[in-house]
Short mmCIF file of C-alpha atoms in Angstrom, two decimals:
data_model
loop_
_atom_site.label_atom_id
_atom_site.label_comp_id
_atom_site.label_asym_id
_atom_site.label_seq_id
_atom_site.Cartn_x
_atom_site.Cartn_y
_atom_site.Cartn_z
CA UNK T 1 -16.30 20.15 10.77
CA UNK T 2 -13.37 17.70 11.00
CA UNK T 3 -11.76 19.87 8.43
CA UNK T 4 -11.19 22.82 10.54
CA UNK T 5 -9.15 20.71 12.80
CA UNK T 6 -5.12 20.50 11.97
CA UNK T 7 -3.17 17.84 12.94
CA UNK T 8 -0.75 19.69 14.48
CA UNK T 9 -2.24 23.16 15.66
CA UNK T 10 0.51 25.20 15.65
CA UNK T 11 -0.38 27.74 13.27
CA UNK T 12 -3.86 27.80 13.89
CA UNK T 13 -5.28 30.98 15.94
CA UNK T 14 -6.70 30.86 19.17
CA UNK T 15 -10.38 32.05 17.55
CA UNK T 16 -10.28 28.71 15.11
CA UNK T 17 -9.09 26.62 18.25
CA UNK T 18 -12.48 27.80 20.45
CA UNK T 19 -14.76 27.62 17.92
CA UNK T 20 -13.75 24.28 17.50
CA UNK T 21 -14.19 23.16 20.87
CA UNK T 22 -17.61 23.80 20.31
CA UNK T 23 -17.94 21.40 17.97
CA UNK T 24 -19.57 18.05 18.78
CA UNK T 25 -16.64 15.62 19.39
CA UNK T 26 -18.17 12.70 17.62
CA UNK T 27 -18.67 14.41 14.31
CA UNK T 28 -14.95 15.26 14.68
CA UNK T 29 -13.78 12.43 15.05
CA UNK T 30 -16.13 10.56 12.92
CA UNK T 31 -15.00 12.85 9.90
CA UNK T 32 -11.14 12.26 10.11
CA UNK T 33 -10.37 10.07 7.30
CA UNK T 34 -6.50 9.09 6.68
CA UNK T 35 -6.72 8.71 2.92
CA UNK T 36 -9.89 9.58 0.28
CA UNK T 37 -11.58 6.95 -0.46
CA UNK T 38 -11.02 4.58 -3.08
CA UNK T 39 -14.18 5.34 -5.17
CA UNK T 40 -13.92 8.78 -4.83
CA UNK T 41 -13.09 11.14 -8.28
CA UNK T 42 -13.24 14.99 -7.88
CA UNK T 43 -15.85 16.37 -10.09
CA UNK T 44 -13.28 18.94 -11.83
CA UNK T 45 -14.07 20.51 -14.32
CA UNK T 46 -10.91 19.84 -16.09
CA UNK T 47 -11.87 16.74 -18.10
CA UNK T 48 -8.43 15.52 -18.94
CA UNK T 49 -7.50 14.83 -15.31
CA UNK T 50 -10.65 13.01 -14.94
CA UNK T 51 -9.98 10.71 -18.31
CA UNK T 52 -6.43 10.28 -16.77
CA UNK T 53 -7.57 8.97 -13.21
CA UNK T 54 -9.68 6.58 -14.65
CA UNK T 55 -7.02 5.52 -17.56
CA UNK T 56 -4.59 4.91 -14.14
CA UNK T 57 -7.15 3.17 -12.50
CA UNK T 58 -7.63 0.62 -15.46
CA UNK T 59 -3.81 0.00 -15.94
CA UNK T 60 -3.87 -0.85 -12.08
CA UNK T 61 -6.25 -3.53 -12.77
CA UNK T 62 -4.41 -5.05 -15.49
CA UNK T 63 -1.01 -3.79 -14.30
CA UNK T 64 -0.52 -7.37 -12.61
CA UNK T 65 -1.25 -9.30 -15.34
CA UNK T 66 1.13 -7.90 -17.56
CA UNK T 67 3.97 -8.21 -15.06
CA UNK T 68 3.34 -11.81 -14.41
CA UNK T 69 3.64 -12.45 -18.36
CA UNK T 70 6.44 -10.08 -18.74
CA UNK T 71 8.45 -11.96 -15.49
CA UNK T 72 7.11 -15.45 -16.95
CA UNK T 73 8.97 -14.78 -20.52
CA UNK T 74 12.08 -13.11 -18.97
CA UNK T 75 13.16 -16.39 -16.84
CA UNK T 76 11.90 -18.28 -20.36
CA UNK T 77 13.90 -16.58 -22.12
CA UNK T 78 17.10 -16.62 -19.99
CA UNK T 79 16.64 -20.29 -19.51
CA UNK T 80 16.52 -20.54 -23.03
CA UNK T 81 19.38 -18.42 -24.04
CA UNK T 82 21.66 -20.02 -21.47
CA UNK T 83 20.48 -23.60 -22.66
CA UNK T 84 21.83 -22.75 -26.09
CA UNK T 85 25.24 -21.18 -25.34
CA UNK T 86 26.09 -24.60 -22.98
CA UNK T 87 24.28 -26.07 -25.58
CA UNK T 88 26.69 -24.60 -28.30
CA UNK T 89 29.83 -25.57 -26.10
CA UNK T 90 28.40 -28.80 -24.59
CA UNK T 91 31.54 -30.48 -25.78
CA UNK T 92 33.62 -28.83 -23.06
CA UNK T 93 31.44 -29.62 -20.35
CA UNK T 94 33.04 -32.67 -18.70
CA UNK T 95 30.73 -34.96 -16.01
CA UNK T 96 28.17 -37.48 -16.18
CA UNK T 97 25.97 -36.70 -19.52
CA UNK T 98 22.57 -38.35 -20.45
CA UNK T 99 21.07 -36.12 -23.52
CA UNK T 100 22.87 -32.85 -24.77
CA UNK T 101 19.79 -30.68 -24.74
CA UNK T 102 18.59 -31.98 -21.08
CA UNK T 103 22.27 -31.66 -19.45
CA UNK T 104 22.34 -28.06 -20.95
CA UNK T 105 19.39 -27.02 -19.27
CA UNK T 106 19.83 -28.81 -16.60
CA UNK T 107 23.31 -27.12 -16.10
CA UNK T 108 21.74 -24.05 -16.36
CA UNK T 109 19.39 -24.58 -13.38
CA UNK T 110 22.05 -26.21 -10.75
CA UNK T 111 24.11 -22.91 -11.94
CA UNK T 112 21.64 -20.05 -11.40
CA UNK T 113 20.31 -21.69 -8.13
CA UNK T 114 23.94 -22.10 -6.88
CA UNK T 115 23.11 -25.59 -6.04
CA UNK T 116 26.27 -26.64 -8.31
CA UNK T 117 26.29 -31.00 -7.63
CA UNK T 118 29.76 -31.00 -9.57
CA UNK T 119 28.19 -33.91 -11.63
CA UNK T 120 28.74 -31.34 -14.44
CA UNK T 121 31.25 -28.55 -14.59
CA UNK T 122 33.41 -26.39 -17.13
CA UNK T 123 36.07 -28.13 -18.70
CA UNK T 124 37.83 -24.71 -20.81
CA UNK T 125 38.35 -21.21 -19.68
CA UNK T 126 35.47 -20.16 -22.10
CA UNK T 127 32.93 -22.10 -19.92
CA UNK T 128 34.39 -21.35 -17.09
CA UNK T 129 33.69 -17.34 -17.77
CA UNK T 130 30.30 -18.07 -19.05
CA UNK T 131 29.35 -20.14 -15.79
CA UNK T 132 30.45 -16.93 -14.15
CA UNK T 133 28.79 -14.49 -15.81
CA UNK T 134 25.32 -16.63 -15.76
CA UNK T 135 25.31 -17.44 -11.88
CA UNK T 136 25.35 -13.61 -11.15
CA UNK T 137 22.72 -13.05 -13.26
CA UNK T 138 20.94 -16.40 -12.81
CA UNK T 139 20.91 -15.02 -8.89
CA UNK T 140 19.59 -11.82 -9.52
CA UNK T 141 16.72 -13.32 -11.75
CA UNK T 142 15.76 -15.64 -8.95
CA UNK T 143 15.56 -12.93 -6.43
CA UNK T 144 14.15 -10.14 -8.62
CA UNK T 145 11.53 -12.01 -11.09
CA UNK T 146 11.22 -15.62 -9.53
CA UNK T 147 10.49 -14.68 -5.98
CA UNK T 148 7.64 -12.59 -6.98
CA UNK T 149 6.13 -15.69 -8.73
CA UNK T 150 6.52 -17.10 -5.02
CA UNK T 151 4.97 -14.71 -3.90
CA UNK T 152 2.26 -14.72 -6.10
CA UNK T 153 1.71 -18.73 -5.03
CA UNK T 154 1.74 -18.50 -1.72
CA UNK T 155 -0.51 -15.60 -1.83
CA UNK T 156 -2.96 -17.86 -3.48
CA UNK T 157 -3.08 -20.26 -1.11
CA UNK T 158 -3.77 -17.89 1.71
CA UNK T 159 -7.36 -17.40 1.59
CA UNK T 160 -7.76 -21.09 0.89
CA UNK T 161 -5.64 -22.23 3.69
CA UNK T 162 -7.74 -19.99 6.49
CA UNK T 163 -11.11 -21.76 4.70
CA UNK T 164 -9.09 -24.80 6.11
CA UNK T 165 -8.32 -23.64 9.39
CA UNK T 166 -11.53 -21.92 10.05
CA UNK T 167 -13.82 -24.60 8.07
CA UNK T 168 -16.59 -24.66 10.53
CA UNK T 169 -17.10 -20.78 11.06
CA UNK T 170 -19.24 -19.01 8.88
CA UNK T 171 -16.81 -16.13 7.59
CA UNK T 172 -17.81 -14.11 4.62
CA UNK T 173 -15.81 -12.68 2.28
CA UNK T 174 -15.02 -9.55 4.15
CA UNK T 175 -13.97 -11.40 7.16
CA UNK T 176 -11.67 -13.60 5.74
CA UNK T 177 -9.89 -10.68 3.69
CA UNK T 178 -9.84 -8.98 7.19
CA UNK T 179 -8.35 -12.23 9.14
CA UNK T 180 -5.69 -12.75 6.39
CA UNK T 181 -4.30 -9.20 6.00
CA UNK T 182 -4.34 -8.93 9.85
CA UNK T 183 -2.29 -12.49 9.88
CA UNK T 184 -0.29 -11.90 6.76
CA UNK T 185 2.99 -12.96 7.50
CA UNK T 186 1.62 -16.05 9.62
CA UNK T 187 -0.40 -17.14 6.68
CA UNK T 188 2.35 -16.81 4.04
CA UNK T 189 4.67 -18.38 6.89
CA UNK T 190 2.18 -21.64 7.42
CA UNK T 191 1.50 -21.71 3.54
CA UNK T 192 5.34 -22.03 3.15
CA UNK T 193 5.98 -24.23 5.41
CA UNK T 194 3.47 -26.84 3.86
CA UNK T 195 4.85 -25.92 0.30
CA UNK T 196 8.06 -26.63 1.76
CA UNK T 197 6.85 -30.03 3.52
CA UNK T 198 5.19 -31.22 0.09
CA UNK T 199 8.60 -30.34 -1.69
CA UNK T 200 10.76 -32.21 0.31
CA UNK T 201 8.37 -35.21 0.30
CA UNK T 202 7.91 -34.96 -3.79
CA UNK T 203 11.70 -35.05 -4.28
CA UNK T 204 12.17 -37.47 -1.75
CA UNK T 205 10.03 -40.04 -3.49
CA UNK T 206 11.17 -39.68 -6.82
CA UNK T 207 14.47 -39.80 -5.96
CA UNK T 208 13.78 -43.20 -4.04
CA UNK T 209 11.71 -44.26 -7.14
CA UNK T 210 13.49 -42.94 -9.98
CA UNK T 211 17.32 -42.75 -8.60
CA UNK T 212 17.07 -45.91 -6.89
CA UNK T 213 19.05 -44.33 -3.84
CA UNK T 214 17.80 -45.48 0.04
CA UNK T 215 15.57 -42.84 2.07
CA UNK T 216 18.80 -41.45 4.16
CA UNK T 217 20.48 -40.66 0.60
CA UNK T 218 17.25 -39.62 -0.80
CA UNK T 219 16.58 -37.33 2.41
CA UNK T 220 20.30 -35.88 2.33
CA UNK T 221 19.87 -35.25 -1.22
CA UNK T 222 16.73 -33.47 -1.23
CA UNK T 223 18.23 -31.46 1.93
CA UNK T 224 21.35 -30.88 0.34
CA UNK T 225 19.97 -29.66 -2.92
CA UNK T 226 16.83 -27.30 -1.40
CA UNK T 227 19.76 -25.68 0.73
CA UNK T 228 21.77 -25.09 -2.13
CA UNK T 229 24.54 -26.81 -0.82
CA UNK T 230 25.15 -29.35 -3.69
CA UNK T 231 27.90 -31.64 -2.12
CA UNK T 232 28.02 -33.90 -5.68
CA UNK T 233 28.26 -37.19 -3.87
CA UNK T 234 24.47 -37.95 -4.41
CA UNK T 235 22.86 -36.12 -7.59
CA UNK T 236 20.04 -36.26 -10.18
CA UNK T 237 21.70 -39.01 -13.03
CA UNK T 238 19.17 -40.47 -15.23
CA UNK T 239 16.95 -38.02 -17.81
CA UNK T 240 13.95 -38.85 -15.80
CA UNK T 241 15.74 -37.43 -12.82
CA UNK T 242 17.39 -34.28 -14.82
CA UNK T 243 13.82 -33.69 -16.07
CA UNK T 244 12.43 -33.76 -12.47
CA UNK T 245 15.41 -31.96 -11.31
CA UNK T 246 14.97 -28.47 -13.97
CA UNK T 247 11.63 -27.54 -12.18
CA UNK T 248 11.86 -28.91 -8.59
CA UNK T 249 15.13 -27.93 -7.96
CA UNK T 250 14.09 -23.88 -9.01
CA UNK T 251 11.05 -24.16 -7.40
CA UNK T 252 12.36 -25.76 -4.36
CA UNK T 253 15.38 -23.50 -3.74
CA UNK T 254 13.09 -20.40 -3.18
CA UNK T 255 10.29 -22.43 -1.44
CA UNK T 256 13.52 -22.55 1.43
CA UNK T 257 14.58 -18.67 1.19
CA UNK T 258 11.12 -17.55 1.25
CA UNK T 259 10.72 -20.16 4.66
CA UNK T 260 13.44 -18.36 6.14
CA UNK T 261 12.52 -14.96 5.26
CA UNK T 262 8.95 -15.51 6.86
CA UNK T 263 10.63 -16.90 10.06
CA UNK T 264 12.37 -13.62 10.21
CA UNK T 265 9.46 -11.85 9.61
CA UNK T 266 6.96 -13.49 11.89
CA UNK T 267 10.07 -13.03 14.70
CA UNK T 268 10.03 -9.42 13.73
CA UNK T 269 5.92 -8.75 13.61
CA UNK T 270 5.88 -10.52 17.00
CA UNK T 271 8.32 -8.48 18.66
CA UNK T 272 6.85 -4.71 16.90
CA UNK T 273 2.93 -6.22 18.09
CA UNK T 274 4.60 -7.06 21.68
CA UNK T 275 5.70 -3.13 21.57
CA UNK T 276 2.13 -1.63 20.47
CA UNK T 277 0.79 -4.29 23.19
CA UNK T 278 3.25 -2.50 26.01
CA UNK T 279 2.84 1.05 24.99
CA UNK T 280 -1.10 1.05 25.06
CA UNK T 281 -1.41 -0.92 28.31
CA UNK T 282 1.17 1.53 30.07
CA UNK T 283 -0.18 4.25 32.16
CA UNK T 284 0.18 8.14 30.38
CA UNK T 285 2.72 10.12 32.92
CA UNK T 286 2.80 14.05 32.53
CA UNK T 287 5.96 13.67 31.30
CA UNK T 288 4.42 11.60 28.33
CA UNK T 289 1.74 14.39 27.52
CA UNK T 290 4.74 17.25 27.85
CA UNK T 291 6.29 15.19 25.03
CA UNK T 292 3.06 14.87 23.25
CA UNK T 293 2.07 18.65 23.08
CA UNK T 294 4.14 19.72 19.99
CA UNK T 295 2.50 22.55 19.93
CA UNK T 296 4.22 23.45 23.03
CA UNK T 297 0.56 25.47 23.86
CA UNK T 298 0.06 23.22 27.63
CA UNK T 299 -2.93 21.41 25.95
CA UNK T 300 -2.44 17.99 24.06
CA UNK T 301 -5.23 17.33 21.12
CA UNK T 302 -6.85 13.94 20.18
CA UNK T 303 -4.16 14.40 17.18
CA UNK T 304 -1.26 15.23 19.06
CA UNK T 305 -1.70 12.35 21.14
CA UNK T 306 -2.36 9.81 18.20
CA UNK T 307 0.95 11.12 16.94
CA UNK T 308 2.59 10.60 20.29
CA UNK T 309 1.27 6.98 20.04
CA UNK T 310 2.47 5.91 16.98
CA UNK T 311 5.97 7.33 17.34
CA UNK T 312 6.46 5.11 20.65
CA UNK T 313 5.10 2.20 18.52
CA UNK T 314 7.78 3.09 16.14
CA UNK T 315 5.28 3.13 13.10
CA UNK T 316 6.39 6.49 12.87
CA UNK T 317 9.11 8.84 13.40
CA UNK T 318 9.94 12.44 14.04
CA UNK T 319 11.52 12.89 10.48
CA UNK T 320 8.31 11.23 9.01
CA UNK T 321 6.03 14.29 10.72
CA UNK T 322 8.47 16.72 9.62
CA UNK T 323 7.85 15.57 6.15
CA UNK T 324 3.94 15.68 6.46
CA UNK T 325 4.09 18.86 7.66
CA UNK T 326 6.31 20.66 5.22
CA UNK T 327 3.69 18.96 2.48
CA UNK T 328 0.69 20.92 4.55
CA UNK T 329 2.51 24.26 5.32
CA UNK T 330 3.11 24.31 1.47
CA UNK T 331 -0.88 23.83 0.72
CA UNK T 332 -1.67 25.90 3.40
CA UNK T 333 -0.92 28.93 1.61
CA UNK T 334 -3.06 31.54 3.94
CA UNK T 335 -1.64 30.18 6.98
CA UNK T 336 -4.87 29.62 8.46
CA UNK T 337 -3.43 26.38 9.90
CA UNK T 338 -6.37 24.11 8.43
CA UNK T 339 -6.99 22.72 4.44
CA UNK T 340 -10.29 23.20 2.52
CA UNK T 341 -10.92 22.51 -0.97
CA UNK T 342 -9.77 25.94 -2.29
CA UNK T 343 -6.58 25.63 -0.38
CA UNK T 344 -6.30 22.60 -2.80
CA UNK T 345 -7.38 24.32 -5.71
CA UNK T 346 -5.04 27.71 -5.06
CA UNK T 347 -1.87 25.38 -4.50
CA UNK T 348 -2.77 23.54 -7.75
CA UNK T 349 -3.17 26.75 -9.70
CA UNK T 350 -0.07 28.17 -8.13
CA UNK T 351 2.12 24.58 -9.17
CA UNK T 352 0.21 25.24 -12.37
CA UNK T 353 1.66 28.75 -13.23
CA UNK T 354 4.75 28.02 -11.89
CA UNK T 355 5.33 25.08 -14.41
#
C-alpha cells in the first residue's frame, strides 16, 4: 500500500524500500491522497471528539453568515456614531450645507474614503481632531470589513458571468465550479472591471441629471471622486446628490482598489503560470535529479521528484519541507520511516499524557 511509502525515504530501511518496489505502481500512486477527504470522520471511539467535529463542521456552514451580519452592523454602526458626533458639532462645520443630518453623514463618507471635496471641512480644533481620528479608522474599516463585502459581490457574480461567457456550452455544475476556481483572479478581474464600468456610468448620469454639470465635468467628477482624489472644484451640492453621493461614493471607491489589486494579481498569476509552463516543458539534466534525491541514496522517487517540481515552481520551498518533515518525524515515533493508523493513535496518546 501507498501508506508504506514516505515522502521522503530517508529513514526508511532498505527491506521496506524493496518490498515496496514490488508493489504495483498504479495502486501506489492511485492511493496518495494530499489531504482526507472532506466527508471523512474517524470512527473513534471517543465520542466527544466525534460530537466536536461535527459541532465545527456546522459553525463552518453558518460561520459566513454571521460574519457578513456582524461586518454589516459594524460599518452601520460607525456610520452612525460618526453621523451623530458631526451631527452634535455641525455648527462648526463651515462649507456648502443642504440638511444637517444629510451633510453629517455625508461628511462622514467623503472623510473615511479620503475622497475629502473641501465642500465641507472643520471649522474648530475640536473637529479638526475628530476628522482625524475618524479617517484612520474610517480607512481601516474600509479595508478590513468593507472590502470583504466586495469581495463577497464580486464573488457572486462569478459563476453568473462565465454562464455569460460560456452561454452556448453545456457546463454542469461541476464544470463551471472547476472553470472559475481555475480562472479566479480573471473572473473577479472581468467582474470588476464591469462593476467598475457600470459605476462610472451610474454617477456619470446622475451627476449630468441631478447636478446639472456638462459630461467633461460630470466625467472628471466621477474620476476624481472614484480615485479619491477630491479636488473640490466640482462636488455633490444638492440633497439628491448628497443622498446619491453616501452609497456610490463608498461603494465606488473600493470598486477602484479592488480593480487595481486584480490587475496586480492577474500580472502576478500570469507570470508564476509562465514559470510552471517553463519548468515542465524543460528537459530533466542529471544535475536536476542530483538535486532532487534528498535522500542523497543515488535513486530519486516519484515523491522526491514531485517535491523537486514544486520547489522550482516556487509553490514550495525548502523551509516549507523542513516543516512537514519535523511534523512526520514527531508522529513517526518507531522510526520506521512510514505512518499507519497506530502511529496516529500512539502520538495522540503520547500528546495526551503529556498534557
Amino acid at each position: 500500500m501507498a501508506s508504506n511509502q514516505p515522502l521522503v525515504s530517508g529513514s526508511a530501511t532498505p527491506k521496506t524500500q524493496t518490498s515496496n518496489v514490488d508493489r504495483p505502481k498504479k495502486r501506489r500512486v492511485r492511493r496518495v491522497r494530499s489531504a482526507p477527504l472532506a466527508h471523512f470522520a474517524p470512527t473513534d471511539a471517543n465520542g466527544d471528539d466525534d460530537a466536536l467535529l461535527r459541532s465545527e463542521s456546522i459553525f463552518g456552514r453558518f460561520n459566513p453568515t454571521l460574519k457578513k451580519v456582524a461586518l454589516s452592523l459594524t460599518v452601520i454602526v460607525y456610520m452612525g456614531l460618526g453621523t451623530i458626533c458631526f451631527y452634535t458639532i455641525r455648527n462648526q462645520i463651515k462649507g456648502k450645507k443642504t440638511n444637517a443630518i444629510l451633510d453629517a453623514l455625508y461628511f462622514c463618507v467623503v472623510t473615511m474614503t479620503t475622497v475629502g471635496y473641501g465642500d465641507l471641512g472643520p471649522n474648530s480644533n475640536l473637529e479638526k481632531l475628530l476628522a482625524c481620528a475618524f479617517v484612520f479608522k474610517g480607512m481601516a474599516l474600509i479595508g478590513l470589513i468593507l472590502a470583504k463585502a466586495a469581495d463577497y459581490l464580486v464573488e457572486k457574480q462569478e459563476k453568473l458571468l462565465f454562464r455569460a461567457l460560456h452561454m452556448y456550452k453545456k457546463d454542469g455544475e461541476i464544470e463551471v465550479l472547476k472553470e472559475v476556481e481555475h480562472n479566479r483572479v480573471k473572473y473577479k478581474f472581468y467582474t470588476t472591471s464591469i462593476l467598475l464600468v457600470v459605476f462610472v456610468v451610474t454617477g456619470t448620469f446622475f451627476l449630468y441629471k441631478v447636478e446639472k454639470l456638462d459630461l467633461v465635468d460630470t466625467f472628471y467628477c466621477v474620476c476624481s471622486t472614484i480615485t479619491t482624489l477630491g479636488y473640490g472644484d466640482i462636488s455633490f451640492s444638492s440633497k439628491g446628490g448628497r443622498v446619491f453621493a453616501v452609497f456610490w461614493t463608498l461603494t465606488g471607491t473600493i470598486c477602484v482598489a479592488k480593480f487595481f489589486l486584480y490587475v496586480a494579481e492577474v500580472n502576478t498569476e500570469n507570470r508564476q503560470r509562465a514559470l510552471v509552463k517553463w519548468v515542465l516543458s524543460r528537459r530533466t539534466t542529471s544535475l536536476d535529479l542530483e538535486a532532487a534525491d534528498l535522500d542523497n541514496d543515488g535513486v530519486v522517487g516519484a515523491a522526491e521528484f514531485v517535491l523537486f517540481k514544486l520547489k522550482e515552481m516556487g509553490k514550495i520551498c525548502q523551509q516549507d519541507i523542513s516543516v512537514i518533515m519535523e511534523e512526520f518525524e514527531e508522529l513517526d515515533l518507531d522510526q520506521s520511516g512510514t505512518l499507519t493508523v497506530s502511529d496516529i493513535a500512539l502520538a495522540q496518546s503520547v500528546e495526551t499524557r503529556s498534557s
